[in-house]
Amino acid sequence: MSGRQVNAWAAPLLWLSLLLLLALGGDWLEPLLRWSEPDARRVLYPQADLLTLLVRHVQVVAIASGLAVVIGVGAAILVTRPGGRDFLPLVAQFASMGQTFPPVAVLALAVPVLGFGTWPIIVALLLYGLLPIVRNTLAGLEGVDPAVQEAARGMGMGGAQRLWQVELPLAAPVILAGIRTSVTVNIATAALGATVGASNLGAPIIAGIVNNNTAYILQGALMIGLLALVVDSVFARLLPARQ
Amino acid sequence: MSRREAPLNRVVMALSLVATATWLALPLASVAPNRIVPGTAHTATDLLGWPLALLACLPLVALMALSRRLDRVRCHLALALVLLLLMALPGWLAIASQWLVDPELPQARLGIGAAWWLSLFWLSLMLIELRSRLALVGWRAALLPVVVATAWWLQGAWLGSLALGQELDGRRGDFLEAVVDHLLLVGGAVGASLVLGALIALAMRQSPRVERLGFAVLNFLQTIPSLALFGLLLAPLAWLAARFDWLSAIGVSGIGWAPAFLALLGYSLLPMVRNTHVALSEVDPGVLEAARGMGMGRGQVFRQVRLPLALPVVIEGVRITTVQAIGLTAVAALIGAGGLGSFIFQGLGQAAMDLVLLGALPILAMALVADALLGALARRLDHRRLASPGGAP
């Protein structure tokens, strides 16, 4: 039994250990990176920084995605209640508009209001990540079989009870799939924050572009890719039934 | 005709309330003596005085009254009011620039405040809501933004001291060039990915192995952050250009359009291939059977049945790809590909926020317009398909 459980967590653990290896790897990574950039003076992005940047990257994505989940799921629940149904078309349209706004443009527009640093990228990610969550939550809640709803009502469940005990559990796989898409896309998009002074894994990439150092770019890109794989495989573990 | 009372429209009510609060509480405009100094903010009430500011709220109050029983006639009235309010929005800035900007100071400039942007936002949401209540589609729906844009353009003459306009004045030629560069890159990448994507999708239909491999590679490409993909292409392209003279002769180098184009192409392929593939494989087998039963050959089935049925889904792919490419091209400015992104990054570098706006606003507008146009095209083709089932001769 436990053997199967270990197997199920193998993929997330593998990606996580590779990620930490890159963050903490130290000098023996140098020959590998040297191959990509033979002439540069240094190829190893300062290691102490890499770990800090990784943590900051995770923080930014966690805050933005956390807010997107609260707002997105909350809004979708509100507009599927009898009192909020009027707002359903508008919320659906707004969520799809949010995805139309290019993250760079939102980022740039947020800087005059919020200043340089971490907040503009959080706003941009929040707006960009809202659509998959709202869309999937709406689909999940609307997809609950009316007969099941009727049965719950027949058992004497009130509106709130039906939401917590029937609708949300049934819709959970679809909602989680939406959150998965949103978070994995945001992990990659968060790198853009480095252009407005947020310190995250985009910083080595920008440093690499500015200094013409491919090794730096590789380190940033690999760590972002591995982080996305870690998170994605954890979600895959949480969603075993989905094909 | 039923005598049922039209219900309260909570959406219009809520939006008008929020718009009124925004208008009265937040700064409408700010004035700065020059480009770098942050401006002093002015709310509508201290700019126009309470009586005039409240008077300006009257249409919003009228909207609240209309929303209490929003039948069809009132819905049209409300739509007209919202349109008028939207069209008049630049007027408030013109008034602000008349009263606030000292003509003695040629460097003085007017910044647009939060109340203005948010009013635009709430009014646009109201426009969307009323449009869908009235079920306006086709050219009627398209007319609304065109009317507003025309009204804005006509008022442009009075907005000389707007900071955005001053930034534009200095670099009108650069701006046009950037717009053209941006559109060329987007158009080129989307066009190339449409052709290449269709070829890949067709190849995928031939063999499941190609399908698995193709999707694995394209999914992998999509997970590389855009910033990194641009960066990673610098070195290989610089090496290739140094190696082969004909490549550098056509303008390929480590920076500039070449890596931008390749990265855009790489990102565009996944949505394009996915949609084309879905479009071609999800045609109802019954329809195909019927077409074959009518004596159509393979090529005829493809041209007359598969393709028309697949087209809306393919156009949907083009829409996703185009919107994505418009945003990504802005990032490409970091590797010297030009386009509107260069204004954003220049502005960020100089802490000149109006220059940032000059880059970001057209990008936003382009994305919204492309989204609306291609979305409308996809719906139209889909509609035609529904209107004439089995329309093939």
XYZ file of C-alpha atoms in Angstrom:
636
model
C 0.000 0.000 0.000
C 2.651 2.464 1.043
C 4.729 1.481 -1.954
C 1.974 2.646 -4.264
C 1.727 5.907 -2.385
C 5.431 6.534 -2.779
C 5.065 5.833 -6.494
C 2.290 8.357 -6.805
C 4.458 11.057 -5.313
C 7.516 10.048 -7.355
C 7.026 12.621 -10.095
C 6.560 15.658 -7.820
C 9.511 14.562 -5.676
C 11.746 14.046 -8.692
C 11.007 17.496 -10.096
C 11.342 19.086 -6.670
C 14.749 17.528 -6.061
C 15.961 18.654 -9.497
C 14.710 22.148 -8.734
C 16.482 22.273 -5.376
C 19.582 20.831 -6.995
C 19.659 23.775 -9.387
C 18.991 26.230 -6.586
C 21.614 24.822 -4.223
C 23.760 22.864 -6.677
C 26.962 24.785 -6.236
C 30.125 24.637 -8.213
C 29.827 21.275 -9.916
C 27.062 22.660 -12.120
C 29.603 25.014 -13.582
C 31.061 22.689 -16.228
C 27.567 21.937 -17.529
C 26.699 25.600 -17.811
C 30.138 26.452 -19.154
C 29.224 24.418 -22.194
C 26.434 26.851 -23.045
C 28.576 29.936 -22.580
C 32.271 29.096 -23.046
C 33.615 32.651 -23.032
C 31.749 34.333 -20.195
C 33.656 35.410 -17.115
C 31.158 33.673 -14.843
C 28.358 31.291 -15.713
C 26.907 30.524 -12.289
C 24.229 32.966 -11.178
C 25.056 33.851 -7.555
C 23.668 30.817 -5.720
C 22.476 32.509 -2.541
C 20.353 34.680 -4.788
C 18.841 31.786 -6.702
C 17.239 30.263 -3.620
C 15.882 33.652 -2.491
C 14.575 34.306 -5.995
C 12.887 30.901 -6.050
C 11.175 31.617 -2.738
C 10.070 35.059 -3.952
C 8.796 33.577 -7.202
C 6.719 31.045 -5.276
C 5.429 33.801 -2.993
C 4.309 36.005 -5.860
C 2.537 33.170 -7.665
C 0.988 31.963 -4.395
C -0.389 35.397 -3.508
C -1.705 36.069 -7.024
C -3.183 32.603 -7.450
C -4.603 32.601 -3.919
C -6.377 35.886 -4.627
C -7.509 34.618 -8.024
C -8.966 31.486 -6.411
C -10.783 33.441 -3.699
C -12.106 36.045 -6.132
C -12.765 33.675 -9.043
C -14.446 30.870 -7.103
C -16.246 33.387 -4.902
C -17.594 35.329 -7.881
C -18.648 32.156 -9.676
C -20.494 30.926 -6.565
C -22.215 34.294 -6.105
C -23.462 34.507 -9.678
C -24.868 30.984 -9.580
C -26.990 31.774 -6.471
C -30.547 33.001 -7.089
C -29.720 36.514 -5.839
C -26.683 37.029 -8.071
C -27.794 35.426 -11.316
C -28.204 38.838 -12.931
C -24.434 39.236 -12.834
C -23.585 35.933 -14.503
C -23.198 37.151 -18.121
C -21.132 40.130 -17.017
C -18.796 38.092 -14.807
C -18.279 35.506 -17.547
C -17.542 38.258 -20.084
C -15.224 40.118 -17.733
C -13.228 36.987 -16.987
C -12.695 36.343 -20.681
C -11.760 39.994 -21.195
C -9.143 39.634 -18.454
C -7.426 36.989 -20.527
C -7.444 39.283 -23.556
C -5.419 41.938 -21.714
C -1.755 41.135 -22.409
C 0.078 40.657 -19.080
C 2.873 43.022 -20.184
C 0.383 45.801 -20.842
C -1.353 45.253 -17.494
C 2.030 45.176 -15.810
C 3.011 48.456 -17.450
C -0.312 50.095 -16.600
C -0.066 48.934 -12.982
C 3.353 50.530 -12.425
C 2.136 54.182 -12.355
C -0.458 53.212 -9.747
C 1.445 50.713 -7.639
C 5.048 51.719 -8.230
C 7.969 49.476 -9.165
C 8.384 46.163 -7.387
C 6.242 43.136 -6.685
C 2.676 44.469 -6.685
C 2.290 45.197 -10.422
C 3.100 41.593 -11.342
C 0.674 40.304 -8.706
C -2.113 42.402 -10.258
C -1.224 41.277 -13.779
C -1.133 37.605 -12.765
C -4.377 37.930 -10.822
C -6.189 39.334 -13.840
C -4.628 36.839 -16.257
C -5.271 33.828 -14.030
C -8.891 34.612 -13.302
C -10.434 33.267 -16.506
C -9.618 29.539 -16.168
C -10.800 29.554 -12.555
C -14.050 31.430 -13.187
C -14.805 29.456 -16.337
C -14.210 26.078 -14.723
C -16.036 26.932 -11.490
C -19.049 28.093 -13.500
C -18.913 24.956 -15.646
C -18.527 22.746 -12.572
C -21.393 24.319 -10.641
C -23.705 24.465 -13.652
C -22.806 20.883 -14.494
C -24.225 19.486 -11.250
C -27.108 17.202 -12.194
C -30.454 18.956 -11.443
C -31.814 15.639 -10.178
C -29.069 15.554 -7.532
C -29.936 19.121 -6.528
C -33.575 18.151 -6.317
C -32.755 15.142 -4.144
C -30.681 17.328 -1.803
C -33.549 19.770 -1.569
C -35.913 16.898 -0.871
C -33.690 15.811 2.019
C -34.309 19.214 3.529
C -30.927 20.799 2.802
C -30.803 24.585 2.762
C -28.985 26.658 0.137
C -25.695 26.871 2.026
C -25.753 23.176 2.940
C -26.371 22.204 -0.680
C -23.462 24.399 -1.780
C -20.977 22.923 0.708
C -22.120 19.310 0.790
C -23.363 18.713 -2.747
C -22.402 21.313 -5.344
C -18.794 22.119 -4.385
C -17.721 18.488 -3.801
C -19.213 17.471 -7.145
C -17.672 20.424 -8.954
C -14.292 20.116 -7.204
C -12.428 18.185 -9.944
C -13.394 20.715 -12.613
C -12.559 23.657 -10.325
C -9.186 22.133 -9.438
C -8.423 21.628 -13.129
C -9.070 25.343 -13.675
C -6.806 26.288 -10.769
C -4.122 23.977 -12.180
C -4.162 25.745 -15.566
C -4.148 29.144 -13.911
C -1.243 28.397 -11.571
C 1.005 26.708 -14.142
C 0.523 29.546 -16.634
C 1.190 32.100 -13.899
C 4.460 30.441 -12.874
C 5.842 31.144 -16.341
C 4.248 34.573 -16.685
C 5.552 35.756 -13.302
C 9.029 36.021 -14.860
C 7.834 39.190 -16.611
C 7.737 40.881 -13.207
C 11.514 41.140 -13.316
C 11.163 43.846 -15.995
C 9.538 46.169 -13.442
C 11.868 45.425 -10.589
C 10.233 42.432 -8.924
C 12.952 40.070 -7.789
C 12.001 36.574 -8.887
C 13.288 33.903 -11.241
C 12.875 36.321 -14.132
C 15.847 38.267 -12.780
C 18.542 35.829 -14.016
C 16.831 35.837 -17.440
C 16.877 39.638 -17.656
C 20.475 39.676 -16.412
C 21.334 37.122 -19.090
C 19.702 39.119 -21.874
C 21.356 42.351 -20.770
C 24.824 40.810 -20.325
C 24.483 38.437 -23.251
C 24.996 35.441 -20.938
C 23.079 32.357 -22.040
C 24.023 30.438 -18.905
C 22.083 32.875 -16.711
C 19.049 32.637 -18.989
C 19.251 28.840 -18.865
C 19.318 28.788 -15.079
C 16.269 31.045 -14.811
C 14.364 29.171 -17.507
C 15.186 25.730 -16.104
C 14.161 26.657 -12.602
C 10.878 28.173 -13.768
C 10.201 25.106 -15.917
C 10.980 22.731 -13.031
C 8.832 24.760 -10.634
C 5.953 24.495 -13.092
C 6.525 20.733 -13.348
C 6.554 20.340 -9.543
C 3.266 22.187 -9.168
C 1.675 20.520 -12.175
C 2.589 17.036 -10.980
C 1.200 17.775 -7.520
C -2.072 18.781 -9.153
C -1.959 15.640 -11.287
C -1.649 13.676 -8.049
C -4.677 15.492 -6.595
C -6.727 14.845 -9.717
C -6.186 11.127 -10.343
C -9.596 10.431 -11.832
C -9.307 12.992 -14.592
C -8.318 11.553 -17.915
C -48.294 41.180 -24.938
C -47.757 40.164 -21.359
C -48.180 42.794 -18.683
C -45.431 41.334 -16.518
C -43.471 44.026 -14.726
C -39.913 44.245 -15.980
C -37.615 43.300 -13.093
C -35.025 45.437 -11.386
C -31.702 45.169 -13.212
C -29.205 44.815 -10.375
C -26.184 45.014 -12.670
C -26.932 48.458 -14.101
C -28.016 49.678 -10.667
C -24.806 48.507 -8.990
C -22.555 49.801 -11.769
C -24.181 53.256 -11.780
C -23.831 53.484 -8.001
C -20.161 52.515 -8.122
C -19.537 54.884 -11.047
C -21.097 57.787 -9.136
C -18.994 57.064 -6.055
C -15.843 56.787 -8.174
C -16.585 60.032 -9.975
C -17.105 62.012 -6.773
C -14.350 60.517 -4.646
C -11.300 59.790 -6.811
C -8.998 62.181 -8.683
C -10.155 62.969 -12.205
C -6.929 64.470 -13.499
C -3.528 65.570 -12.344
C -1.313 68.405 -13.466
C 2.456 68.207 -13.564
C 4.797 71.082 -14.417
C 6.961 68.742 -16.507
C 7.538 65.168 -17.569
C 9.198 63.598 -14.556
C 7.671 65.363 -11.543
C 4.572 63.572 -10.246
C 1.500 65.744 -10.694
C -0.970 67.144 -8.182
C -4.269 65.321 -8.311
C -7.673 66.999 -8.603
C -11.039 65.374 -8.011
C -14.057 66.278 -10.111
C -15.564 68.160 -7.175
C -12.633 70.497 -6.609
C -12.117 70.864 -10.333
C -15.696 71.641 -11.383
C -17.135 72.659 -8.020
C -19.809 70.646 -6.265
C -22.807 71.930 -8.285
C -21.312 71.091 -11.664
C -19.835 67.794 -10.476
C -23.237 66.746 -9.149
C -24.879 67.914 -12.363
C -22.503 65.652 -14.269
C -23.805 62.767 -12.154
C -27.382 63.287 -13.338
C -27.167 60.795 -16.220
C -25.914 58.177 -13.749
C -28.871 58.902 -11.454
C -31.141 58.585 -14.478
C -29.548 55.191 -15.193
C -30.313 54.077 -11.639
C -33.916 55.168 -12.093
C -34.158 53.316 -15.424
C -32.645 50.152 -13.970
C -35.462 49.870 -11.418
C -37.765 48.566 -14.159
C -35.641 47.839 -17.190
C -38.017 46.887 -19.978
C -36.995 46.993 -23.631
C -37.689 50.688 -24.183
C -35.859 51.706 -21.016
C -33.028 49.412 -21.972
C -32.620 51.361 -25.234
C -32.766 54.630 -23.317
C -30.141 53.390 -20.876
C -27.932 52.299 -23.752
C -28.196 55.773 -25.293
C -27.284 57.369 -21.961
C -24.268 55.116 -21.466
C -23.124 55.848 -25.028
C -23.426 59.597 -24.445
C -21.495 59.372 -21.192
C -18.746 57.374 -22.882
C -18.557 59.795 -25.803
C -18.331 62.759 -23.404
C -15.496 61.297 -21.335
C -12.640 63.153 -23.130
C -14.633 66.361 -22.691
C -13.970 66.339 -18.954
C -10.272 66.152 -19.642
C -10.558 69.054 -22.092
C -12.292 71.136 -19.412
C -9.656 70.132 -16.878
C -6.872 71.164 -19.235
C -8.572 74.544 -19.873
C -8.818 75.302 -16.171
C -5.743 73.649 -14.762
C -2.940 73.927 -17.277
C -1.112 77.224 -17.312
C -0.598 78.258 -20.962
C 2.609 80.049 -19.905
C 4.237 76.716 -19.132
C 4.707 74.780 -22.356
C 6.045 71.778 -20.429
C 2.971 71.525 -18.182
C 0.931 68.434 -18.827
C -2.304 66.844 -17.788
C -2.344 63.299 -16.442
C -5.480 61.182 -16.543
C -6.708 60.270 -13.064
C -8.154 57.125 -11.528
C -11.741 58.451 -11.609
C -11.511 58.834 -15.380
C -10.117 55.350 -16.028
C -12.548 53.701 -13.633
C -15.507 55.618 -15.096
C -14.455 54.323 -18.494
C -14.291 50.818 -17.048
C -17.698 50.883 -15.304
C -19.372 52.467 -18.334
C -17.855 49.841 -20.635
C -19.180 47.094 -18.374
C -22.612 48.736 -18.504
C -22.375 48.894 -22.287
C -21.559 45.168 -22.403
C -24.423 44.355 -20.038
C -27.003 46.409 -21.955
C -25.754 45.069 -25.256
C -26.280 41.487 -24.132
C -29.692 42.359 -22.548
C -30.813 43.731 -25.903
C -29.173 40.785 -27.681
C -27.430 43.139 -30.090
C -25.224 41.219 -32.493
C -23.522 41.779 -35.815
C -23.001 45.280 -37.165
C -25.285 46.862 -34.562
C -23.058 45.667 -31.729
C -19.933 46.654 -33.656
C -21.308 50.147 -34.218
C -21.236 51.028 -30.497
C -17.444 51.125 -30.017
C -17.014 52.760 -33.436
C -19.362 55.610 -32.453
C -17.486 56.143 -29.199
C -14.093 56.052 -30.911
C -15.235 58.595 -33.527
C -16.507 60.957 -30.840
C -13.205 60.698 -29.009
C -11.233 61.349 -32.159
C -13.288 64.477 -32.897
C -12.516 65.827 -29.440
C -8.807 65.238 -29.890
C -8.141 68.863 -30.872
C -8.920 70.138 -27.356
C -6.621 67.710 -25.639
C -3.311 69.274 -26.633
C -1.946 69.475 -23.115
C -2.664 65.837 -22.349
C 0.580 64.194 -21.283
C -0.102 61.253 -23.547
C -0.474 63.564 -26.524
C 2.740 65.403 -25.676
C 4.668 62.152 -25.541
C 3.177 61.259 -28.914
C 3.960 64.652 -30.470
C 7.662 64.222 -29.891
C 7.802 60.862 -31.604
C 4.951 60.600 -34.070
C 7.161 58.941 -36.676
C 8.616 56.457 -34.200
C 5.140 55.659 -32.974
C 3.807 54.828 -36.420
C 6.882 52.754 -37.147
C 6.441 50.883 -33.871
C 2.793 50.154 -34.630
C 3.703 48.872 -38.089
C 6.581 46.764 -36.703
C 4.297 45.337 -34.052
C 1.573 44.439 -36.538
C 4.085 42.978 -39.006
C 5.606 40.703 -36.375
C 2.200 39.570 -35.122
C 0.840 39.108 -38.633
C 3.931 37.266 -39.827
C 4.032 34.925 -36.848
C 0.302 34.191 -36.917
C 0.308 33.697 -40.690
C 3.317 31.398 -40.613
C 1.924 29.425 -37.689
C -1.409 29.044 -39.481
C 0.270 27.414 -42.486
C 2.783 25.401 -40.461
C 0.149 24.474 -37.891
C -2.211 23.165 -40.551
C 0.604 21.064 -42.047
C 1.529 19.660 -38.627
C -2.113 18.929 -37.813
C -2.522 17.113 -41.118
C 0.645 15.102 -40.450
C -0.674 14.246 -36.982
C -3.815 12.797 -38.498
C -1.662 10.372 -40.479
C 0.071 8.772 -37.523
C -0.587 8.617 -33.779
C 3.158 8.610 -33.103
C 3.621 11.971 -34.806
C 0.613 13.201 -32.845
C 2.077 12.235 -29.464
C 5.514 13.560 -30.278
C 4.170 16.793 -31.783
C 1.995 17.646 -28.814
C 4.799 16.768 -26.386
C 7.203 19.184 -28.109
C 4.632 21.973 -28.472
C 3.453 21.640 -24.866
C 7.064 21.806 -23.738
C 7.668 24.971 -25.781
C 4.640 26.591 -24.191
C 5.977 26.035 -20.657
C 9.198 27.971 -21.311
C 8.630 31.525 -20.062
C 8.398 33.923 -22.999
C 11.208 36.040 -21.606
C 13.514 33.013 -21.524
C 12.655 31.759 -25.004
C 13.520 35.156 -26.461
C 16.756 35.128 -24.522
C 17.712 31.571 -25.376
C 17.453 32.260 -29.106
C 19.982 35.113 -28.934
C 23.139 33.019 -28.872
C 22.217 30.334 -31.455
C 20.990 32.926 -33.950
C 24.043 35.110 -33.478
C 26.188 32.025 -34.120
C 24.196 31.065 -37.230
C 24.344 34.606 -38.603
C 28.102 34.679 -38.108
C 28.423 31.302 -39.795
C 26.236 31.831 -42.844
C 26.536 35.064 -44.800
C 23.190 34.737 -46.521
C 21.424 34.654 -43.157
C 22.964 37.910 -42.015
C 22.286 39.322 -45.474
C 18.519 38.931 -44.942
C 18.804 40.591 -41.541
C 19.026 37.608 -39.205
C 21.049 38.277 -36.091
C 21.037 37.473 -32.391
C 18.870 40.455 -31.606
C 16.043 42.013 -33.569
C 13.181 40.505 -35.479
C 14.622 37.046 -36.120
C 14.619 35.620 -32.558
C 11.347 37.429 -31.874
C 9.718 35.892 -34.915
C 10.953 32.378 -34.088
C 9.832 32.580 -30.464
C 6.422 33.943 -31.471
C 6.091 31.156 -34.003
C 6.964 28.562 -31.358
C 4.348 29.887 -28.970
C 1.705 30.270 -31.649
C 2.005 26.717 -32.898
C 0.424 24.963 -29.901
C -2.970 26.733 -29.920
C -3.019 26.653 -33.702
C -2.189 22.948 -34.038
C -4.508 22.019 -31.161
C -7.480 23.815 -32.672
C -6.843 22.659 -36.225
C -6.405 19.112 -35.008
C -9.602 19.211 -32.943
C -11.448 20.854 -35.814
C -10.437 18.178 -38.291
C -10.987 15.185 -36.030
C -14.244 16.188 -34.366
C -16.444 16.292 -37.437
C -19.514 14.119 -36.921
C -18.829 10.705 -38.563
C -22.476 10.591 -39.643
C -22.016 13.691 -41.751
C -18.896 12.212 -43.364
C -20.723 8.953 -44.001
C -23.590 10.830 -45.609
C -21.178 12.790 -47.809
C -19.471 9.609 -48.925
C -22.859 8.029 -49.513
C -23.645 10.894 -51.859
C -20.681 9.792 -53.932
C -18.091 12.373 -52.876
C -14.438 11.494 -53.259
C -11.814 11.958 -50.518
C -10.753 15.379 -51.741
C -14.330 16.501 -52.192
C -15.268 15.395 -48.663
C -12.297 17.340 -47.306
C -12.984 20.520 -49.246
C -16.772 20.594 -49.090
C -17.549 18.987 -45.747
C -14.585 18.830 -43.388
C -13.118 22.246 -44.078
C -16.313 24.311 -43.779
C -17.203 22.489 -40.564
C -13.693 22.935 -39.182
C -13.258 26.599 -40.126
C -14.901 28.225 -37.049
C -12.687 26.196 -34.710
C -9.579 27.067 -36.741
C -10.514 30.774 -36.637
C -10.917 30.416 -32.877
C -7.316 29.153 -32.844
C -6.236 32.176 -34.886
C -7.989 34.422 -32.359
C -6.219 32.899 -29.356
C -2.893 32.977 -31.172
C -3.250 36.576 -32.340
C -4.176 37.944 -28.915
C -1.297 36.015 -27.369
C 1.157 37.188 -30.026
C 0.177 40.851 -29.579
C 1.177 40.622 -25.923
C 4.314 38.575 -26.521
C 5.571 40.946 -29.217
C 5.635 43.635 -26.535
C 8.093 41.488 -24.568
C 10.173 41.031 -27.717
C 11.151 44.698 -27.474
C 13.608 43.579 -24.794
C 15.676 41.805 -27.453
C 15.530 44.748 -29.821
C 12.641 43.641 -32.002
C 11.042 47.094 -31.896
C 7.288 47.424 -31.732
C 5.206 49.150 -29.100
C 6.919 47.305 -26.282
C 9.974 49.494 -26.802
C 7.970 52.499 -25.555
C 6.953 50.541 -22.464
C 10.507 49.571 -21.570
C 11.935 52.995 -22.485
C 9.294 54.623 -20.314
C 9.940 52.257 -17.431
C 13.639 52.944 -17.719
C 13.155 56.726 -17.654
C 10.362 56.535 -15.050
C 8.235 58.424 -17.607
C 4.873 56.819 -17.042
C 3.124 58.607 -19.896
C 5.551 57.039 -22.325
C 4.688 53.654 -20.787
C 1.015 54.411 -21.420
C 1.799 55.353 -25.016
C 3.112 51.809 -25.511
C 0.682 49.876 -23.339
C -2.645 51.431 -24.348
C -2.342 50.699 -28.095
C -1.289 47.122 -27.261
C -4.369 46.724 -25.095
C -6.555 48.247 -27.810
C -5.027 45.992 -30.488
C -5.647 42.895 -28.365
C -9.265 43.862 -27.702
C -9.942 44.724 -31.345
C -8.324 41.522 -32.636
C -10.276 39.515 -30.079
C -13.568 41.143 -31.045
C -13.048 40.920 -34.821
C -11.855 37.319 -34.935
C -14.452 36.266 -32.365
C -17.163 37.813 -34.527
C -15.774 36.086 -37.618
C -15.775 32.688 -35.881
C -19.351 33.187 -34.678
C -20.437 34.258 -38.136
C -18.974 31.186 -39.812
C -20.471 28.999 -37.102
C -23.820 30.666 -37.577
C -23.753 30.002 -41.284
C -22.993 26.370 -40.623
C -25.998 26.115 -38.315
C -28.199 27.987 -40.757
C -27.588 25.590 -43.632
C -26.888 22.093 -42.339
C -25.395 19.938 -45.041
C -25.051 22.977 -47.260
C -22.604 21.237 -49.559
C -24.114 20.593 -52.989
